[in-house]
């Protein structure tokens, strides 16, 4: 019999007060498990720069503002902001300006994000522009943190020139109510993710994603300066099957799902406890994304495509099954561990991820061959 469960199930409508990548600098932290995201972001830099090239330049007397939405707590956001600002400086130089404008960079994420770790990584402001361009030891921009959900307003009207958001928009503002309601036809019984679930369950997730994306676009259309643009990247899929979540399905719907089932079989938790936990992620199809952008009507689509990102795992020794299993468990834990801890408590969370690691180790070669992520890439400019 499962033990009495005295920990509280997190209300999904209050998800934004809890959701974050795992903070700190430990083995399972996001800082130490975001190398794949860094590789994927670097592979998209040519597309990012294409978007930067269509941003309208104002006079250098007008400060230029950049915002990274869903910045998390690692060095990836600092690298990207640096790329963006250095590219814009070169654009101003190409037009013959002696001095570029002052730059501001806003790092935004939910209030539960580990901003302390992020800001400890910030290089100091200062040095000449030439020194900032030639070195990473100084930054050429003023920095600020902006806590809050990007599905609502975050900035004053017409205040930001360029928005960037990568690997964040697939996170929903909430798990749809119907998915955790055992009276609903969309109840996701027996699963902690929608990969392979019923079509009605997947449709509830799709509708939540599109509602959230509509809120995101509506907010940015008010905050963006005239002539501004944004570059967005989120998990995506190539299949039109709403229940097929591609790489996200393999990450959360295989060993992770089986580990939850292990806890139920071993009597450590009840099946009801498992069924009340759902990963609030939806990997959209290109059509899912395009429908919302076109319905909003505030943005011109410069580019909208599916981009192959590669594996979410970075391992030094691919033939070492134990290293692959550990990498998969740490990857899962770095992005979902905070939610699991809140739902199960620290002790059972540890039990869960040890089972994820053990299962992944047993078929490590198969994981490396098949676990691949695709991303939706969107380059959008504010319609005049």
Coordinates of C-alpha atoms in Angstrom, one line a residue:
X1 CA 0.0 0.0 0.0
X2 CA 1.3 3.5 -0.8
X3 CA 2.2 5.6 2.1
X4 CA 0.1 8.5 3.3
X5 CA 0.7 11.5 1.1
X6 CA 1.0 14.7 3.1
X7 CA 2.7 16.8 0.5
X8 CA 0.5 19.2 -1.4
X9 CA -0.3 18.9 -5.1
X10 CA 0.7 22.1 -6.8
X11 CA -2.4 24.0 -8.2
X12 CA -1.7 24.1 -11.9
X13 CA -3.1 27.6 -12.2
X14 CA -0.4 28.8 -9.9
X15 CA 2.3 27.1 -12.0
X16 CA 4.1 30.3 -12.8
X17 CA 4.9 30.8 -9.1
X18 CA 6.8 27.5 -9.0
X19 CA 8.0 26.6 -12.5
X20 CA 11.6 27.1 -13.2
X21 CA 14.6 25.3 -14.4
X22 CA 16.6 23.7 -11.6
X23 CA 18.7 26.5 -10.0
X24 CA 22.1 26.5 -8.4
X25 CA 25.2 24.9 -9.8
X26 CA 24.7 21.2 -8.7
X27 CA 25.0 18.1 -10.9
X28 CA 21.3 18.3 -11.9
X29 CA 21.2 22.1 -12.2
X30 CA 20.2 23.8 -15.5
X31 CA 23.6 25.6 -15.5
X32 CA 25.3 22.2 -15.8
X33 CA 22.8 20.6 -18.1
X34 CA 22.1 23.2 -20.8
X35 CA 25.0 22.4 -23.1
X36 CA 22.6 20.9 -25.7
X37 CA 20.5 24.1 -25.6
X38 CA 23.7 26.1 -26.2
X39 CA 24.6 24.0 -29.2
X40 CA 21.1 24.2 -30.7
X41 CA 21.1 28.0 -30.1
X42 CA 24.5 28.4 -31.9
X43 CA 23.3 26.4 -34.8
X44 CA 20.5 29.0 -35.3
X45 CA 22.7 32.1 -35.1
X46 CA 22.5 32.7 -38.9
X47 CA 18.7 32.8 -38.6
X48 CA 18.9 35.1 -35.6
X49 CA 21.2 37.5 -37.5
X50 CA 18.9 37.5 -40.5
X51 CA 16.1 38.8 -38.1
X52 CA 18.4 41.4 -36.6
X53 CA 19.1 42.7 -40.1
X54 CA 15.5 43.7 -40.5
X55 CA 15.2 45.7 -37.3
X56 CA 14.8 49.4 -38.0
X57 CA 17.6 51.5 -36.7
X58 CA 16.9 54.7 -34.9
X59 CA 19.4 57.5 -34.3
X60 CA 22.2 56.7 -31.8
X61 CA 20.7 59.2 -29.4
X62 CA 17.8 56.7 -28.8
X63 CA 18.7 53.8 -26.5
X64 CA 18.3 50.3 -28.0
X65 CA 16.5 47.7 -25.8
X66 CA 16.8 43.9 -26.1
X67 CA 14.8 41.4 -24.0
X68 CA 15.3 37.7 -23.6
X69 CA 12.1 36.1 -22.5
X70 CA 12.5 32.8 -20.7
X71 CA 16.2 33.5 -20.0
X72 CA 16.6 30.9 -17.3
X73 CA 19.7 31.0 -15.1
X74 CA 22.7 29.8 -17.2
X75 CA 25.3 31.4 -19.5
X76 CA 23.3 30.7 -22.7
X77 CA 21.3 33.9 -22.3
X78 CA 24.4 36.0 -21.8
X79 CA 26.0 34.6 -24.9
X80 CA 22.9 35.3 -27.0
X81 CA 22.5 38.9 -25.7
X82 CA 26.1 39.5 -26.5
X83 CA 25.7 38.2 -30.0
X84 CA 22.6 40.4 -30.5
X85 CA 24.2 43.6 -29.3
X86 CA 27.5 43.1 -31.1
X87 CA 25.6 42.5 -34.3
X88 CA 23.6 45.7 -33.9
X89 CA 26.8 47.7 -33.1
X90 CA 28.2 46.5 -36.4
X91 CA 25.0 47.6 -38.2
X92 CA 25.4 51.1 -36.7
X93 CA 29.0 51.2 -37.7
X94 CA 28.2 50.2 -41.3
X95 CA 26.0 53.2 -41.6
X96 CA 28.8 55.5 -40.6
X97 CA 27.8 56.4 -37.0
X98 CA 30.8 57.3 -34.8
X99 CA 29.1 56.0 -31.7
X100 CA 26.3 53.3 -31.4
X101 CA 23.4 53.9 -29.0
X102 CA 23.4 52.8 -25.4
X103 CA 22.0 49.3 -25.0
X104 CA 19.8 47.8 -22.4
X105 CA 19.3 44.1 -22.0
X106 CA 16.3 42.7 -20.0
X107 CA 16.5 39.2 -18.7
X108 CA 13.0 37.9 -18.1
X109 CA 11.6 34.7 -16.6
X110 CA 9.2 33.6 -14.0
X111 CA 9.7 34.9 -10.4
X112 CA 10.9 31.4 -9.3
X113 CA 13.8 31.6 -11.7
X114 CA 17.3 31.6 -10.1
X115 CA 18.2 35.1 -11.1
X116 CA 20.9 35.2 -8.4
X117 CA 23.0 32.5 -10.3
X118 CA 22.4 34.3 -13.6
X119 CA 23.5 37.7 -12.3
X120 CA 26.6 36.2 -10.7
X121 CA 27.6 35.2 -14.3
X122 CA 27.2 38.7 -15.7
X123 CA 30.6 40.3 -16.6
X124 CA 31.0 43.9 -15.3
X125 CA 29.8 46.8 -17.4
X126 CA 32.4 49.2 -18.8
X127 CA 35.5 49.4 -20.9
X128 CA 35.7 51.0 -24.3
X129 CA 33.4 49.8 -27.1
X130 CA 36.4 48.3 -28.8
X131 CA 37.3 46.4 -25.6
X132 CA 33.7 45.1 -25.3
X133 CA 33.6 43.9 -28.9
X134 CA 37.0 42.2 -28.6
X135 CA 36.5 40.5 -25.2
X136 CA 33.9 38.8 -23.1
X137 CA 35.4 40.3 -19.9
X138 CA 33.2 43.3 -20.1
X139 CA 29.6 43.9 -21.3
X140 CA 28.5 46.8 -23.5
X141 CA 25.0 47.0 -22.1
X142 CA 23.0 47.8 -19.0
X143 CA 21.3 44.8 -17.5
X144 CA 18.1 44.3 -15.6
X145 CA 15.9 41.3 -14.5
X146 CA 12.2 41.3 -15.2
X147 CA 10.2 38.7 -13.3
X148 CA 6.8 37.6 -14.7
X149 CA 5.0 35.5 -17.2
X150 CA 5.6 36.4 -20.8
X151 CA 2.0 35.4 -21.6
X152 CA 1.1 38.8 -20.1
X153 CA 2.5 42.4 -20.4
X154 CA 6.1 42.8 -19.0
X155 CA 7.2 46.2 -20.4
X156 CA 5.9 49.7 -21.1
X157 CA 4.3 50.3 -24.5
X158 CA 6.7 50.8 -27.4
X159 CA 9.8 50.3 -25.3
X160 CA 11.7 47.2 -26.7
X161 CA 13.4 47.0 -30.1
X162 CA 14.1 43.3 -30.2
X163 CA 12.7 40.3 -28.4
X164 CA 14.4 36.9 -28.2
X165 CA 12.9 33.7 -26.8
X166 CA 14.4 30.3 -27.2
X167 CA 13.3 26.9 -25.7
X168 CA 10.5 28.4 -23.6
X169 CA 7.3 28.9 -25.5
X170 CA 6.5 25.2 -25.4
X171 CA 6.0 25.6 -21.6
X172 CA 2.3 26.2 -21.0
X173 CA 0.9 28.7 -18.6
X174 CA -1.0 25.8 -17.0
X175 CA -1.9 22.2 -17.4
X176 CA -5.4 22.3 -18.9
X177 CA -8.1 21.7 -16.2
X178 CA -9.7 18.9 -18.1
X179 CA -6.5 16.8 -18.3
X180 CA -6.4 16.3 -14.5
X181 CA -10.2 16.1 -14.0
X182 CA -11.2 12.4 -13.7
X183 CA -14.7 13.4 -14.7
X184 CA -13.5 14.7 -18.0
X185 CA -13.2 12.9 -21.3
X186 CA -9.7 14.5 -21.6
X187 CA -8.5 13.0 -18.3
X188 CA -5.0 11.8 -18.9
X189 CA -5.3 8.6 -16.9
X190 CA -2.1 6.6 -16.5
X191 CA 0.1 9.2 -18.1
X192 CA 2.3 12.1 -17.0
X193 CA 2.6 13.6 -20.5
X194 CA 0.4 13.7 -23.6
X195 CA 2.7 11.7 -26.0
X196 CA 0.6 8.8 -27.1
X197 CA -2.4 10.0 -25.1
X198 CA -6.0 10.2 -26.5
X199 CA -6.7 12.8 -29.2
X200 CA -9.1 14.7 -27.0
X201 CA -6.3 15.0 -24.3
X202 CA -3.8 16.2 -26.9
X203 CA -6.3 18.7 -28.3
X204 CA -6.8 20.2 -24.8
X205 CA -3.0 20.8 -24.7
X206 CA -3.0 22.2 -28.3
X207 CA -5.8 24.7 -27.4
X208 CA -3.9 25.8 -24.2
X209 CA -0.7 26.3 -26.3
X210 CA -2.6 28.4 -28.9
X211 CA -4.3 30.5 -26.1
X212 CA -1.0 31.1 -24.5
X213 CA 0.8 32.0 -27.7
X214 CA -2.0 34.5 -28.6
X215 CA -1.4 36.2 -25.2
X216 CA 2.3 36.3 -25.9
X217 CA 1.9 37.9 -29.3
X218 CA -0.7 40.4 -28.1
X219 CA 1.6 41.6 -25.3
X220 CA 4.6 41.9 -27.5
X221 CA 2.7 43.8 -30.2
X222 CA 2.1 46.5 -27.6
X223 CA 5.6 46.5 -26.1
X224 CA 7.6 46.4 -29.3
X225 CA 8.8 49.7 -30.9
X226 CA 7.8 50.5 -34.4
X227 CA 10.3 48.8 -36.7
X228 CA 11.1 46.1 -34.1
X229 CA 11.4 42.4 -34.6
X230 CA 11.6 39.2 -32.6
X231 CA 13.2 35.8 -32.9
X232 CA 11.4 32.8 -31.4
X233 CA 12.4 29.2 -31.1
X234 CA 10.5 26.4 -29.2
X235 CA 10.2 22.7 -29.3
X236 CA 8.3 21.5 -32.3
X237 CA 7.3 18.5 -34.2
X238 CA 7.1 17.3 -37.8
X239 CA 4.0 15.1 -37.4
X240 CA 0.5 16.4 -37.7
X241 CA -0.7 13.8 -35.2
X242 CA -1.7 15.8 -32.1
X243 CA -0.7 13.0 -29.8
X244 CA 2.8 12.7 -31.3
X245 CA 5.2 15.0 -29.4
X246 CA 8.4 14.0 -31.2
X247 CA 11.6 14.3 -29.2
X248 CA 9.7 15.7 -26.2
X249 CA 7.6 12.6 -26.2
X250 CA 10.7 10.4 -26.0
X251 CA 12.1 12.5 -23.2
X252 CA 9.0 12.6 -21.0
X253 CA 6.9 9.7 -22.4
X254 CA 9.4 6.8 -22.2
X255 CA 11.8 6.2 -19.3
X256 CA 10.4 9.2 -17.3
X257 CA 6.8 7.8 -17.7
X258 CA 8.0 4.3 -16.8
X259 CA 9.7 5.5 -13.7
X260 CA 6.4 6.9 -12.4
X261 CA 4.8 3.6 -13.2
X262 CA 7.5 1.9 -11.2
X263 CA 6.7 4.0 -8.1
X264 CA 3.0 3.0 -8.5
X265 CA 3.8 -0.7 -8.9
X266 CA 6.1 -0.6 -5.9
X267 CA 3.4 1.0 -3.8
X268 CA 5.4 4.2 -3.2
X269 CA 2.7 6.3 -4.6
X270 CA -0.9 5.7 -5.7
X271 CA -2.0 5.8 -9.3
X272 CA -4.1 8.8 -8.5
X273 CA -1.0 10.6 -7.3
X274 CA 0.7 9.9 -10.6
X275 CA -2.3 10.9 -12.7
X276 CA -2.5 14.3 -11.0
X277 CA 1.0 15.1 -12.4
X278 CA 1.3 16.3 -16.0
X279 CA 4.2 17.9 -17.7
X280 CA 3.0 21.3 -18.9
X281 CA 4.7 21.2 -22.3
X282 CA 3.3 21.1 -25.8
X283 CA 5.5 20.8 -28.9
X284 CA 3.4 22.4 -31.7
X285 CA 3.4 21.7 -35.4
X286 CA 4.2 24.4 -37.8
X287 CA 0.4 24.8 -38.5
X288 CA -0.4 25.1 -34.8
X289 CA 2.0 28.0 -34.6
X290 CA 1.1 29.7 -37.9
X291 CA -2.6 29.7 -37.1
X292 CA -2.1 31.9 -34.1
X293 CA 0.3 34.3 -35.7
X294 CA -2.0 34.9 -38.6
X295 CA -5.1 35.2 -36.4
X296 CA -3.3 37.8 -34.3
X297 CA -2.3 39.9 -37.4
X298 CA 0.1 42.2 -35.6
X299 CA 3.3 40.6 -37.1
X300 CA 4.7 40.0 -40.5
X301 CA 6.2 36.6 -40.9
X302 CA 9.8 36.8 -42.1
X303 CA 10.5 33.1 -41.6
X304 CA 8.6 30.3 -40.1
X305 CA 10.0 26.8 -40.3
X306 CA 10.8 23.5 -38.6
X307 CA 14.5 23.3 -37.7
X308 CA 16.3 20.1 -36.7
X309 CA 18.1 20.8 -33.4
X310 CA 19.7 17.5 -32.6
X311 CA 19.9 15.5 -29.4
X312 CA 19.1 17.1 -26.0
X313 CA 22.0 15.1 -24.5
X314 CA 25.7 16.0 -24.5
X315 CA 27.9 13.1 -23.5
X316 CA 31.7 12.8 -23.6
X317 CA 31.7 9.0 -24.1
X318 CA 28.7 7.8 -26.2
X319 CA 29.7 4.2 -25.6
X320 CA 29.5 4.6 -21.8
X321 CA 25.9 3.5 -21.1
X322 CA 26.1 4.7 -17.5
X323 CA 27.1 8.2 -18.7
X324 CA 24.2 8.3 -21.1
X325 CA 21.7 7.2 -18.5
X326 CA 23.0 9.8 -16.0
X327 CA 22.8 12.5 -18.7
X328 CA 19.2 11.7 -19.5
X329 CA 18.2 11.6 -15.9
X330 CA 20.0 14.9 -15.2
X331 CA 18.4 16.5 -18.3
X332 CA 14.9 15.5 -17.1
X333 CA 15.7 16.7 -13.6
X334 CA 17.1 20.0 -14.7
X335 CA 13.9 21.0 -16.5
X336 CA 11.2 19.2 -14.5
X337 CA 12.8 18.5 -11.1
X338 CA 11.3 21.6 -9.4
X339 CA 7.8 20.4 -10.3
X340 CA 8.5 16.8 -9.4
X341 CA 9.9 17.9 -6.0
X342 CA 6.8 19.9 -5.3
X343 CA 4.5 17.0 -6.2
X344 CA 6.3 14.1 -4.6
X345 CA 8.7 15.6 -2.0
X346 CA 12.5 15.3 -2.1
X347 CA 12.8 11.7 -1.1
X348 CA 10.4 10.3 -3.6
X349 CA 11.7 12.6 -6.3
X350 CA 15.2 11.1 -5.7
X351 CA 13.6 7.6 -6.1
X352 CA 12.0 8.6 -9.3
X353 CA 15.1 10.0 -11.0
X354 CA 17.2 7.1 -9.9
X355 CA 14.8 4.9 -11.8
X356 CA 14.9 7.1 -14.8
X357 CA 18.7 6.8 -14.8
X358 CA 18.6 3.0 -14.4
X359 CA 16.1 2.5 -17.2
X360 CA 17.9 4.9 -19.6
X361 CA 21.3 3.1 -18.9
X362 CA 19.7 -0.2 -20.0
X363 CA 19.1 1.0 -23.5
X364 CA 21.6 3.9 -23.9
X365 CA 22.4 3.2 -27.5
X366 CA 18.8 3.4 -28.6
X367 CA 18.4 6.7 -26.8
X368 CA 21.3 8.3 -28.6
X369 CA 20.0 7.0 -31.9
X370 CA 16.4 8.2 -31.6
X371 CA 16.2 11.1 -29.1
X372 CA 16.3 14.1 -31.5
X373 CA 14.6 17.5 -31.1
X374 CA 13.0 19.6 -33.7
X375 CA 12.2 23.3 -33.2
X376 CA 9.8 25.8 -34.5
X377 CA 11.7 28.9 -35.6
X378 CA 9.8 32.1 -36.1
X379 CA 11.2 35.4 -37.3
X380 CA 8.5 38.1 -36.9
X381 CA 8.4 41.9 -37.4
X382 CA 5.8 44.3 -36.1
X383 CA 3.4 45.1 -38.9
X384 CA 3.2 48.8 -39.8

